[in-house]
Amino acid sequence: MFDEKILLAPSLRIGHQWLDGVSLGGGTPVNVIVSTLTGLVIRIAEPRRAATGATVMNAMRGEYLIGSLFRELSDEENGYLLSLAPYSGLVSTMYRLIVDLRLAGLEPDDLDATKFESEIKARETKLFLGKWNEKLREELLADFALLLIWATEEIKSCEENALPHLLLPENSNPTWLEEQFLAAWPESRKSSLRIDGSDDDSVQDASSDLSLLRWVNAVDTAPQPLNDDTVQIFRALGERNEVRGVLRRCLAQRIPLDTVELLYTEAGTYLPLIFETAHTVFTSDKGATNDIPVTFAQGVPARYARPARALALLVQWVRNDFPQTIFVQLLQEDLLEFPELSGQKLSTSSMATLVREIFIGFGESRYESVINSKLKELEGRIEDTKNSEDEDGAQIERKRKSMERKHASFCQIKEEVLPFLALSRAVGLGGTTSLEATQEFLNRYAKGNNTFDNYARTSLNERISALHTIIESDQDADHGSMLDWLQDLVQTATIAGVGPRPGCLHVAPMLGGGQSGRANIFIVGLNDNRFPGAGLQDPLLLDHERSAISSRLPTASGSTKQKRNEFTELLAQLRGS
């Protein structure tokens, strides 16, 4: 009873929600530690990792390694994949393919060239996998596949009683190497936890329409509906109206928000809409997540925060040769703050008004030259007022003071913009120089005046620091790749992810959500083109190739089936009020 027990969960947050549910149901979990499979594998493999001195590889390091392999192996004339420029989408896709091959326990010699659509594709795939393995050995890196191999060997060499007791949910969908790891765990030291699903033979009848949902994939054998309104289906014209419909029902029916969990099928579409709509409904200020009674399990897009918006525009500004329009946009949207250098500080809105008066167009060098020309023009006009005899003295004095104020303002613009231009130029240089300049921009110039902005700034800085650590010894990374990466960072980063809280509606992804135990569950995005989705195949290695190479490799059709099963399990677990 008092032995250490490890509960494997999809995430630490979900695991703790499970334990909370057990406690609320009258159970008493004793000495139960929540862990993810990744965390457990790293823990078990630690002696082997420490002995070899290897560093655990994360996804960012893996994608960078794939990018470097593309540059190293490039073959513009005779290549299949290697003739292509290593843009971010191609690098990410190749990285996922290598991970799939590695987690299936496949080596280059296991890849039969006759199973591929073309011989050159087979050759390059084997080359990438072989070079990947070489780099791991040369640079003392350990990917998750290698950690699984080490952890499996450690389990086999351990005394049974030295291992904690493993609590394993039966609905886990492990890869082949993960299966080998779990199979090596002694049977006496693990227990399978049954999960509600459509295959539960103990359930023969339905106590409510809600309980009927477990038959969603087996409607022919389902009991008759009870029409008790425990399940309602509604539709809306467009995704935004779906989200509005959920919030409208909650408010109209006076449903307490902390009894509601809102699940979405597609983060890219629904997460921004939920965030924006919640701000519209609950507050007029779009400044911070803590202004609204909504929590987000996976966080909200960082691009809503000022520092991220400023960084996105900065990348566009540098990439497009410093157009005046984007610089004015940065000022107008109040995304920048400049260090006070001298005199009374000029507001960014006033700066935007003045910069619009001059014609810069494009080009970094034109900013200084055009501002200097404007200063000379103003100086000449000020001098002319001293010799003017056509107007009365009071009117001339007013004009002179107005032009002197404008001259002082343009002097301040020059004083503040020139260092900003120099820093922005460094962002486009590439490598660690670009990353260091970006961090200085975030810390010095990107405006942020609330907790949400500070979260975003910290998150962006941490991810940039992680990439800086990876490439600091490689000064050959081109500036284009850094700008692309920075743009992707702004678009994909999420922040402020938290679990359910009192008084707050909780938002979570559908697959992996529904664990809060709340009485009212809403699901948006169940139209057929979003769920289970089209099942798009890997463009580098199609399903028929994967199936022919090895049954261990995942396929798009298998992923679609798994999504359906997980959806059924989610519905079977719902209890309502």
JSON list of C-alpha atoms in Angstrom, two decimals, residues 205-400:
[
{"chain": "A", "resi": 205, "resn": "ASP", "atom": "CA", "xyz": [-28.33, -0.39, -21.17]},
{"chain": "A", "resi": 206, "resn": "ALA", "atom": "CA", "xyz": [-28.43, 3.40, -21.06]},
{"chain": "A", "resi": 207, "resn": "SER", "atom": "CA", "xyz": [-29.47, 5.32, -17.98]},
{"chain": "A", "resi": 208, "resn": "SER", "atom": "CA", "xyz": [-29.59, 8.60, -19.93]},
{"chain": "A", "resi": 209, "resn": "ASP", "atom": "CA", "xyz": [-29.05, 9.97, -23.40]},
{"chain": "A", "resi": 210, "resn": "LEU", "atom": "CA", "xyz": [-25.61, 11.03, -22.21]},
{"chain": "A", "resi": 211, "resn": "SER", "atom": "CA", "xyz": [-24.67, 7.43, -21.49]},
{"chain": "A", "resi": 212, "resn": "LEU", "atom": "CA", "xyz": [-25.87, 6.50, -25.00]},
{"chain": "A", "resi": 213, "resn": "LEU", "atom": "CA", "xyz": [-22.88, 8.35, -26.45]},
{"chain": "A", "resi": 214, "resn": "ARG", "atom": "CA", "xyz": [-20.62, 5.37, -25.78]},
{"chain": "A", "resi": 215, "resn": "TRP", "atom": "CA", "xyz": [-22.36, 3.70, -28.76]},
{"chain": "A", "resi": 216, "resn": "VAL", "atom": "CA", "xyz": [-21.52, 6.55, -31.14]},
{"chain": "A", "resi": 217, "resn": "ASN", "atom": "CA", "xyz": [-19.44, 4.18, -33.30]},
{"chain": "A", "resi": 218, "resn": "ALA", "atom": "CA", "xyz": [-21.92, 1.29, -32.96]},
{"chain": "A", "resi": 219, "resn": "VAL", "atom": "CA", "xyz": [-25.33, 2.87, -33.48]},
{"chain": "A", "resi": 220, "resn": "ASP", "atom": "CA", "xyz": [-26.91, -0.38, -34.75]},
{"chain": "A", "resi": 221, "resn": "THR", "atom": "CA", "xyz": [-26.53, -2.03, -31.34]},
{"chain": "A", "resi": 222, "resn": "ALA", "atom": "CA", "xyz": [-27.34, 1.05, -29.24]},
{"chain": "A", "resi": 223, "resn": "PRO", "atom": "CA", "xyz": [-30.37, 1.11, -26.88]},
{"chain": "A", "resi": 224, "resn": "GLN", "atom": "CA", "xyz": [-33.27, 3.43, -27.65]},
{"chain": "A", "resi": 225, "resn": "PRO", "atom": "CA", "xyz": [-32.88, 7.12, -26.69]},
{"chain": "A", "resi": 226, "resn": "LEU", "atom": "CA", "xyz": [-34.65, 8.43, -23.58]},
{"chain": "A", "resi": 227, "resn": "ASN", "atom": "CA", "xyz": [-35.07, 12.03, -24.83]},
{"chain": "A", "resi": 228, "resn": "ASP", "atom": "CA", "xyz": [-34.08, 13.43, -21.44]},
{"chain": "A", "resi": 229, "resn": "ASP", "atom": "CA", "xyz": [-32.16, 16.46, -22.80]},
{"chain": "A", "resi": 230, "resn": "THR", "atom": "CA", "xyz": [-28.87, 15.35, -21.24]},
{"chain": "A", "resi": 231, "resn": "VAL", "atom": "CA", "xyz": [-27.40, 15.68, -24.76]},
{"chain": "A", "resi": 232, "resn": "GLN", "atom": "CA", "xyz": [-28.14, 18.55, -27.12]},
{"chain": "A", "resi": 233, "resn": "ILE", "atom": "CA", "xyz": [-26.83, 19.15, -30.61]},
{"chain": "A", "resi": 234, "resn": "PHE", "atom": "CA", "xyz": [-26.76, 22.62, -32.10]},
{"chain": "A", "resi": 235, "resn": "ARG", "atom": "CA", "xyz": [-25.24, 24.12, -35.20]},
{"chain": "A", "resi": 236, "resn": "ALA", "atom": "CA", "xyz": [-24.14, 27.59, -36.19]},
{"chain": "A", "resi": 237, "resn": "LEU", "atom": "CA", "xyz": [-23.15, 29.40, -39.35]},
{"chain": "A", "resi": 238, "resn": "GLY", "atom": "CA", "xyz": [-19.38, 29.71, -39.00]},
{"chain": "A", "resi": 239, "resn": "GLU", "atom": "CA", "xyz": [-16.88, 28.98, -36.28]},
{"chain": "A", "resi": 240, "resn": "ARG", "atom": "CA", "xyz": [-17.24, 32.35, -34.53]},
{"chain": "A", "resi": 241, "resn": "ASN", "atom": "CA", "xyz": [-20.97, 31.83, -34.13]},
{"chain": "A", "resi": 242, "resn": "GLU", "atom": "CA", "xyz": [-20.32, 28.36, -32.70]},
{"chain": "A", "resi": 243, "resn": "VAL", "atom": "CA", "xyz": [-18.24, 29.89, -29.93]},
{"chain": "A", "resi": 244, "resn": "ARG", "atom": "CA", "xyz": [-20.71, 32.72, -29.38]},
{"chain": "A", "resi": 245, "resn": "GLY", "atom": "CA", "xyz": [-23.51, 30.15, -29.17]},
{"chain": "A", "resi": 246, "resn": "VAL", "atom": "CA", "xyz": [-21.76, 28.35, -26.31]},
{"chain": "A", "resi": 247, "resn": "LEU", "atom": "CA", "xyz": [-21.18, 31.51, -24.30]},
{"chain": "A", "resi": 248, "resn": "ARG", "atom": "CA", "xyz": [-24.70, 32.75, -25.07]},
{"chain": "A", "resi": 249, "resn": "ARG", "atom": "CA", "xyz": [-26.24, 29.52, -23.73]},
{"chain": "A", "resi": 250, "resn": "CYS", "atom": "CA", "xyz": [-24.15, 29.74, -20.56]},
{"chain": "A", "resi": 251, "resn": "LEU", "atom": "CA", "xyz": [-25.25, 33.31, -19.91]},
{"chain": "A", "resi": 252, "resn": "ALA", "atom": "CA", "xyz": [-28.89, 32.86, -20.96]},
{"chain": "A", "resi": 253, "resn": "GLN", "atom": "CA", "xyz": [-29.39, 29.73, -18.87]},
{"chain": "A", "resi": 254, "resn": "ARG", "atom": "CA", "xyz": [-27.34, 31.12, -15.96]},
{"chain": "A", "resi": 255, "resn": "ILE", "atom": "CA", "xyz": [-25.03, 28.14, -16.01]},
{"chain": "A", "resi": 256, "resn": "PRO", "atom": "CA", "xyz": [-22.16, 28.73, -13.53]},
{"chain": "A", "resi": 257, "resn": "LEU", "atom": "CA", "xyz": [-18.97, 29.07, -15.56]},
{"chain": "A", "resi": 258, "resn": "ASP", "atom": "CA", "xyz": [-17.01, 26.80, -13.24]},
{"chain": "A", "resi": 259, "resn": "THR", "atom": "CA", "xyz": [-19.33, 23.94, -14.17]},
{"chain": "A", "resi": 260, "resn": "VAL", "atom": "CA", "xyz": [-18.49, 24.33, -17.88]},
{"chain": "A", "resi": 261, "resn": "GLU", "atom": "CA", "xyz": [-15.67, 22.85, -19.96]},
{"chain": "A", "resi": 262, "resn": "LEU", "atom": "CA", "xyz": [-15.43, 23.91, -23.60]},
{"chain": "A", "resi": 263, "resn": "LEU", "atom": "CA", "xyz": [-13.61, 21.46, -25.89]},
{"chain": "A", "resi": 264, "resn": "TYR", "atom": "CA", "xyz": [-12.36, 22.27, -29.39]},
{"chain": "A", "resi": 265, "resn": "THR", "atom": "CA", "xyz": [-11.23, 20.02, -32.23]},
{"chain": "A", "resi": 266, "resn": "GLU", "atom": "CA", "xyz": [-8.75, 22.35, -33.92]},
{"chain": "A", "resi": 267, "resn": "ALA", "atom": "CA", "xyz": [-6.54, 24.70, -31.92]},
{"chain": "A", "resi": 268, "resn": "GLY", "atom": "CA", "xyz": [-5.47, 26.87, -34.86]},
{"chain": "A", "resi": 269, "resn": "THR", "atom": "CA", "xyz": [-9.06, 27.88, -35.62]},
{"chain": "A", "resi": 270, "resn": "TYR", "atom": "CA", "xyz": [-10.91, 27.76, -32.32]},
{"chain": "A", "resi": 271, "resn": "LEU", "atom": "CA", "xyz": [-8.38, 28.81, -29.71]},
{"chain": "A", "resi": 272, "resn": "PRO", "atom": "CA", "xyz": [-8.00, 32.37, -31.08]},
{"chain": "A", "resi": 273, "resn": "LEU", "atom": "CA", "xyz": [-11.77, 32.64, -31.61]},
{"chain": "A", "resi": 274, "resn": "ILE", "atom": "CA", "xyz": [-12.54, 31.55, -28.04]},
{"chain": "A", "resi": 275, "resn": "PHE", "atom": "CA", "xyz": [-9.98, 33.99, -26.67]},
{"chain": "A", "resi": 276, "resn": "GLU", "atom": "CA", "xyz": [-11.29, 36.90, -28.76]},
{"chain": "A", "resi": 277, "resn": "THR", "atom": "CA", "xyz": [-14.96, 36.12, -28.14]},
{"chain": "A", "resi": 278, "resn": "ALA", "atom": "CA", "xyz": [-14.44, 35.73, -24.40]},
{"chain": "A", "resi": 279, "resn": "HIS", "atom": "CA", "xyz": [-12.83, 39.17, -24.30]},
{"chain": "A", "resi": 280, "resn": "THR", "atom": "CA", "xyz": [-15.74, 40.63, -26.25]},
{"chain": "A", "resi": 281, "resn": "VAL", "atom": "CA", "xyz": [-18.33, 39.05, -23.95]},
{"chain": "A", "resi": 282, "resn": "PHE", "atom": "CA", "xyz": [-16.66, 39.49, -20.57]},
{"chain": "A", "resi": 283, "resn": "THR", "atom": "CA", "xyz": [-14.51, 42.62, -20.91]},
{"chain": "A", "resi": 284, "resn": "SER", "atom": "CA", "xyz": [-13.85, 45.54, -23.20]},
{"chain": "A", "resi": 285, "resn": "ASP", "atom": "CA", "xyz": [-10.07, 45.35, -22.66]},
{"chain": "A", "resi": 286, "resn": "LYS", "atom": "CA", "xyz": [-8.01, 42.93, -24.74]},
{"chain": "A", "resi": 287, "resn": "GLY", "atom": "CA", "xyz": [-5.01, 43.35, -22.52]},
{"chain": "A", "resi": 288, "resn": "ALA", "atom": "CA", "xyz": [-4.71, 40.27, -20.35]},
{"chain": "A", "resi": 289, "resn": "THR", "atom": "CA", "xyz": [-6.02, 36.78, -19.83]},
{"chain": "A", "resi": 290, "resn": "ASN", "atom": "CA", "xyz": [-6.62, 37.36, -16.14]},
{"chain": "A", "resi": 291, "resn": "ASP", "atom": "CA", "xyz": [-9.32, 39.91, -17.07]},
{"chain": "A", "resi": 292, "resn": "ILE", "atom": "CA", "xyz": [-11.67, 37.15, -18.25]},
{"chain": "A", "resi": 293, "resn": "PRO", "atom": "CA", "xyz": [-13.22, 34.23, -16.32]},
{"chain": "A", "resi": 294, "resn": "VAL", "atom": "CA", "xyz": [-11.73, 31.63, -18.71]},
{"chain": "A", "resi": 295, "resn": "THR", "atom": "CA", "xyz": [-8.79, 29.27, -18.27]},
{"chain": "A", "resi": 296, "resn": "PHE", "atom": "CA", "xyz": [-6.97, 27.61, -21.17]},
{"chain": "A", "resi": 297, "resn": "ALA", "atom": "CA", "xyz": [-5.40, 24.18, -20.71]},
{"chain": "A", "resi": 298, "resn": "GLN", "atom": "CA", "xyz": [-2.93, 24.68, -23.57]},
{"chain": "A", "resi": 299, "resn": "GLY", "atom": "CA", "xyz": [-2.56, 28.41, -23.14]},
{"chain": "A", "resi": 300, "resn": "VAL", "atom": "CA", "xyz": [-3.50, 31.14, -25.59]},
{"chain": "A", "resi": 301, "resn": "PRO", "atom": "CA", "xyz": [-1.60, 32.29, -28.70]},
{"chain": "A", "resi": 302, "resn": "ALA", "atom": "CA", "xyz": [1.28, 34.54, -27.74]},
{"chain": "A", "resi": 303, "resn": "ARG", "atom": "CA", "xyz": [0.64, 36.68, -30.83]},
{"chain": "A", "resi": 304, "resn": "TYR", "atom": "CA", "xyz": [-2.11, 38.53, -28.93]},
{"chain": "A", "resi": 305, "resn": "ALA", "atom": "CA", "xyz": [0.46, 40.03, -26.58]},
{"chain": "A", "resi": 306, "resn": "ARG", "atom": "CA", "xyz": [2.20, 43.26, -27.48]},
{"chain": "A", "resi": 307, "resn": "PRO", "atom": "CA", "xyz": [5.78, 41.92, -27.45]},
{"chain": "A", "resi": 308, "resn": "ALA", "atom": "CA", "xyz": [4.84, 39.14, -29.88]},
{"chain": "A", "resi": 309, "resn": "ARG", "atom": "CA", "xyz": [2.94, 41.50, -32.18]},
{"chain": "A", "resi": 310, "resn": "ALA", "atom": "CA", "xyz": [5.91, 43.85, -32.13]},
{"chain": "A", "resi": 311, "resn": "LEU", "atom": "CA", "xyz": [8.31, 41.01, -32.98]},
{"chain": "A", "resi": 312, "resn": "ALA", "atom": "CA", "xyz": [6.11, 39.84, -35.87]},
{"chain": "A", "resi": 313, "resn": "LEU", "atom": "CA", "xyz": [6.08, 43.33, -37.38]},
{"chain": "A", "resi": 314, "resn": "LEU", "atom": "CA", "xyz": [9.82, 43.73, -36.78]},
{"chain": "A", "resi": 315, "resn": "VAL", "atom": "CA", "xyz": [10.52, 40.55, -38.77]},
{"chain": "A", "resi": 316, "resn": "GLN", "atom": "CA", "xyz": [8.31, 41.82, -41.61]},
{"chain": "A", "resi": 317, "resn": "TRP", "atom": "CA", "xyz": [10.06, 45.19, -41.47]},
{"chain": "A", "resi": 318, "resn": "VAL", "atom": "CA", "xyz": [13.53, 43.67, -41.74]},
{"chain": "A", "resi": 319, "resn": "ARG", "atom": "CA", "xyz": [12.54, 41.08, -44.34]},
{"chain": "A", "resi": 320, "resn": "ASN", "atom": "CA", "xyz": [10.92, 43.69, -46.64]},
{"chain": "A", "resi": 321, "resn": "ASP", "atom": "CA", "xyz": [13.79, 46.21, -46.53]},
{"chain": "A", "resi": 322, "resn": "PHE", "atom": "CA", "xyz": [12.50, 48.48, -43.76]},
{"chain": "A", "resi": 323, "resn": "PRO", "atom": "CA", "xyz": [9.33, 49.92, -45.38]},
{"chain": "A", "resi": 324, "resn": "GLN", "atom": "CA", "xyz": [8.09, 53.11, -43.81]},
{"chain": "A", "resi": 325, "resn": "THR", "atom": "CA", "xyz": [4.50, 51.78, -43.62]},
{"chain": "A", "resi": 326, "resn": "ILE", "atom": "CA", "xyz": [5.43, 48.98, -41.21]},
{"chain": "A", "resi": 327, "resn": "PHE", "atom": "CA", "xyz": [7.49, 51.33, -39.03]},
{"chain": "A", "resi": 328, "resn": "VAL", "atom": "CA", "xyz": [4.51, 53.69, -38.81]},
{"chain": "A", "resi": 329, "resn": "GLN", "atom": "CA", "xyz": [2.29, 50.69, -37.93]},
{"chain": "A", "resi": 330, "resn": "LEU", "atom": "CA", "xyz": [4.64, 49.76, -35.07]},
{"chain": "A", "resi": 331, "resn": "LEU", "atom": "CA", "xyz": [4.30, 53.30, -33.73]},
{"chain": "A", "resi": 332, "resn": "GLN", "atom": "CA", "xyz": [0.56, 53.68, -34.32]},
{"chain": "A", "resi": 333, "resn": "GLU", "atom": "CA", "xyz": [-0.29, 50.42, -32.56]},
{"chain": "A", "resi": 334, "resn": "ASP", "atom": "CA", "xyz": [1.75, 51.53, -29.54]},
{"chain": "A", "resi": 335, "resn": "LEU", "atom": "CA", "xyz": [3.98, 48.44, -29.66]},
{"chain": "A", "resi": 336, "resn": "LEU", "atom": "CA", "xyz": [7.28, 50.23, -29.06]},
{"chain": "A", "resi": 337, "resn": "GLU", "atom": "CA", "xyz": [8.82, 52.17, -26.24]},
{"chain": "A", "resi": 338, "resn": "PHE", "atom": "CA", "xyz": [12.09, 54.05, -26.65]},
{"chain": "A", "resi": 339, "resn": "PRO", "atom": "CA", "xyz": [14.65, 54.73, -23.93]},
{"chain": "A", "resi": 340, "resn": "GLU", "atom": "CA", "xyz": [14.42, 58.37, -22.85]},
{"chain": "A", "resi": 341, "resn": "LEU", "atom": "CA", "xyz": [17.58, 59.95, -24.18]},
{"chain": "A", "resi": 342, "resn": "SER", "atom": "CA", "xyz": [17.09, 63.68, -23.79]},
{"chain": "A", "resi": 343, "resn": "GLY", "atom": "CA", "xyz": [14.40, 66.27, -23.33]},
{"chain": "A", "resi": 344, "resn": "GLN", "atom": "CA", "xyz": [10.70, 65.60, -22.97]},
{"chain": "A", "resi": 345, "resn": "LYS", "atom": "CA", "xyz": [9.78, 62.14, -24.21]},
{"chain": "A", "resi": 346, "resn": "LEU", "atom": "CA", "xyz": [7.80, 62.04, -27.47]},
{"chain": "A", "resi": 347, "resn": "SER", "atom": "CA", "xyz": [4.83, 59.65, -27.57]},
{"chain": "A", "resi": 348, "resn": "THR", "atom": "CA", "xyz": [4.81, 56.95, -30.23]},
{"chain": "A", "resi": 349, "resn": "SER", "atom": "CA", "xyz": [1.54, 58.29, -31.67]},
{"chain": "A", "resi": 350, "resn": "SER", "atom": "CA", "xyz": [3.14, 61.71, -32.12]},
{"chain": "A", "resi": 351, "resn": "MET", "atom": "CA", "xyz": [6.17, 60.04, -33.70]},
{"chain": "A", "resi": 352, "resn": "ALA", "atom": "CA", "xyz": [3.88, 58.19, -36.12]},
{"chain": "A", "resi": 353, "resn": "THR", "atom": "CA", "xyz": [2.21, 61.48, -37.13]},
{"chain": "A", "resi": 354, "resn": "LEU", "atom": "CA", "xyz": [5.56, 63.15, -37.81]},
{"chain": "A", "resi": 355, "resn": "VAL", "atom": "CA", "xyz": [7.07, 60.17, -39.65]},
{"chain": "A", "resi": 356, "resn": "ARG", "atom": "CA", "xyz": [4.05, 60.14, -41.99]},
{"chain": "A", "resi": 357, "resn": "GLU", "atom": "CA", "xyz": [4.94, 63.71, -43.02]},
{"chain": "A", "resi": 358, "resn": "ILE", "atom": "CA", "xyz": [8.18, 62.62, -44.65]},
{"chain": "A", "resi": 359, "resn": "PHE", "atom": "CA", "xyz": [8.73, 60.26, -47.56]},
{"chain": "A", "resi": 360, "resn": "ILE", "atom": "CA", "xyz": [11.12, 57.45, -46.68]},
{"chain": "A", "resi": 361, "resn": "GLY", "atom": "CA", "xyz": [9.75, 54.60, -48.74]},
{"chain": "A", "resi": 362, "resn": "PHE", "atom": "CA", "xyz": [12.13, 51.66, -48.39]},
{"chain": "A", "resi": 363, "resn": "GLY", "atom": "CA", "xyz": [15.71, 51.17, -47.28]},
{"chain": "A", "resi": 364, "resn": "GLU", "atom": "CA", "xyz": [17.40, 51.42, -43.91]},
{"chain": "A", "resi": 365, "resn": "SER", "atom": "CA", "xyz": [19.81, 54.17, -45.00]},
{"chain": "A", "resi": 366, "resn": "ARG", "atom": "CA", "xyz": [17.00, 56.46, -46.13]},
{"chain": "A", "resi": 367, "resn": "TYR", "atom": "CA", "xyz": [15.70, 56.97, -42.59]},
{"chain": "A", "resi": 368, "resn": "GLU", "atom": "CA", "xyz": [18.71, 59.00, -41.50]},
{"chain": "A", "resi": 369, "resn": "SER", "atom": "CA", "xyz": [19.12, 60.87, -44.78]},
{"chain": "A", "resi": 370, "resn": "VAL", "atom": "CA", "xyz": [15.42, 61.81, -45.06]},
{"chain": "A", "resi": 371, "resn": "ILE", "atom": "CA", "xyz": [15.23, 62.89, -41.42]},
{"chain": "A", "resi": 372, "resn": "ASN", "atom": "CA", "xyz": [18.38, 65.00, -41.90]},
{"chain": "A", "resi": 373, "resn": "SER", "atom": "CA", "xyz": [16.80, 66.61, -44.96]},
{"chain": "A", "resi": 374, "resn": "LYS", "atom": "CA", "xyz": [13.68, 67.40, -42.94]},
{"chain": "A", "resi": 375, "resn": "LEU", "atom": "CA", "xyz": [15.79, 68.94, -40.19]},
{"chain": "A", "resi": 376, "resn": "LYS", "atom": "CA", "xyz": [17.61, 71.16, -42.71]},
{"chain": "A", "resi": 377, "resn": "GLU", "atom": "CA", "xyz": [14.30, 72.19, -44.24]},
{"chain": "A", "resi": 378, "resn": "LEU", "atom": "CA", "xyz": [12.94, 73.18, -40.83]},
{"chain": "A", "resi": 379, "resn": "GLU", "atom": "CA", "xyz": [16.15, 75.03, -39.96]},
{"chain": "A", "resi": 380, "resn": "GLY", "atom": "CA", "xyz": [15.85, 77.00, -43.19]},
{"chain": "A", "resi": 381, "resn": "ARG", "atom": "CA", "xyz": [12.22, 77.84, -42.53]},
{"chain": "A", "resi": 382, "resn": "ILE", "atom": "CA", "xyz": [13.05, 78.94, -38.98]},
{"chain": "A", "resi": 383, "resn": "GLU", "atom": "CA", "xyz": [15.78, 81.20, -40.36]},
{"chain": "A", "resi": 384, "resn": "ASP", "atom": "CA", "xyz": [13.34, 82.64, -42.91]},
{"chain": "A", "resi": 385, "resn": "THR", "atom": "CA", "xyz": [10.93, 83.69, -40.17]},
{"chain": "A", "resi": 386, "resn": "LYS", "atom": "CA", "xyz": [13.65, 85.87, -38.67]},
{"chain": "A", "resi": 387, "resn": "ASN", "atom": "CA", "xyz": [13.84, 87.91, -41.88]},
{"chain": "A", "resi": 388, "resn": "SER", "atom": "CA", "xyz": [10.11, 87.93, -42.68]},
{"chain": "A", "resi": 389, "resn": "GLU", "atom": "CA", "xyz": [8.39, 91.34, -42.83]},
{"chain": "A", "resi": 390, "resn": "ASP", "atom": "CA", "xyz": [5.11, 90.26, -44.53]},
{"chain": "A", "resi": 391, "resn": "GLU", "atom": "CA", "xyz": [3.26, 89.24, -41.37]},
{"chain": "A", "resi": 392, "resn": "ASP", "atom": "CA", "xyz": [2.85, 90.76, -37.93]},
{"chain": "A", "resi": 393, "resn": "GLY", "atom": "CA", "xyz": [5.42, 89.91, -35.30]},
{"chain": "A", "resi": 394, "resn": "ALA", "atom": "CA", "xyz": [3.12, 87.84, -33.08]},
{"chain": "A", "resi": 395, "resn": "GLN", "atom": "CA", "xyz": [2.10, 85.54, -35.95]},
{"chain": "A", "resi": 396, "resn": "ILE", "atom": "CA", "xyz": [5.71, 85.09, -37.07]},
{"chain": "A", "resi": 397, "resn": "GLU", "atom": "CA", "xyz": [6.72, 84.23, -33.50]},
{"chain": "A", "resi": 398, "resn": "ARG", "atom": "CA", "xyz": [4.00, 81.58, -33.25]},
{"chain": "A", "resi": 399, "resn": "LYS", "atom": "CA", "xyz": [5.15, 80.00, -36.52]},
{"chain": "A", "resi": 400, "resn": "ARG", "atom": "CA", "xyz": [8.75, 80.08, -35.45]}
]
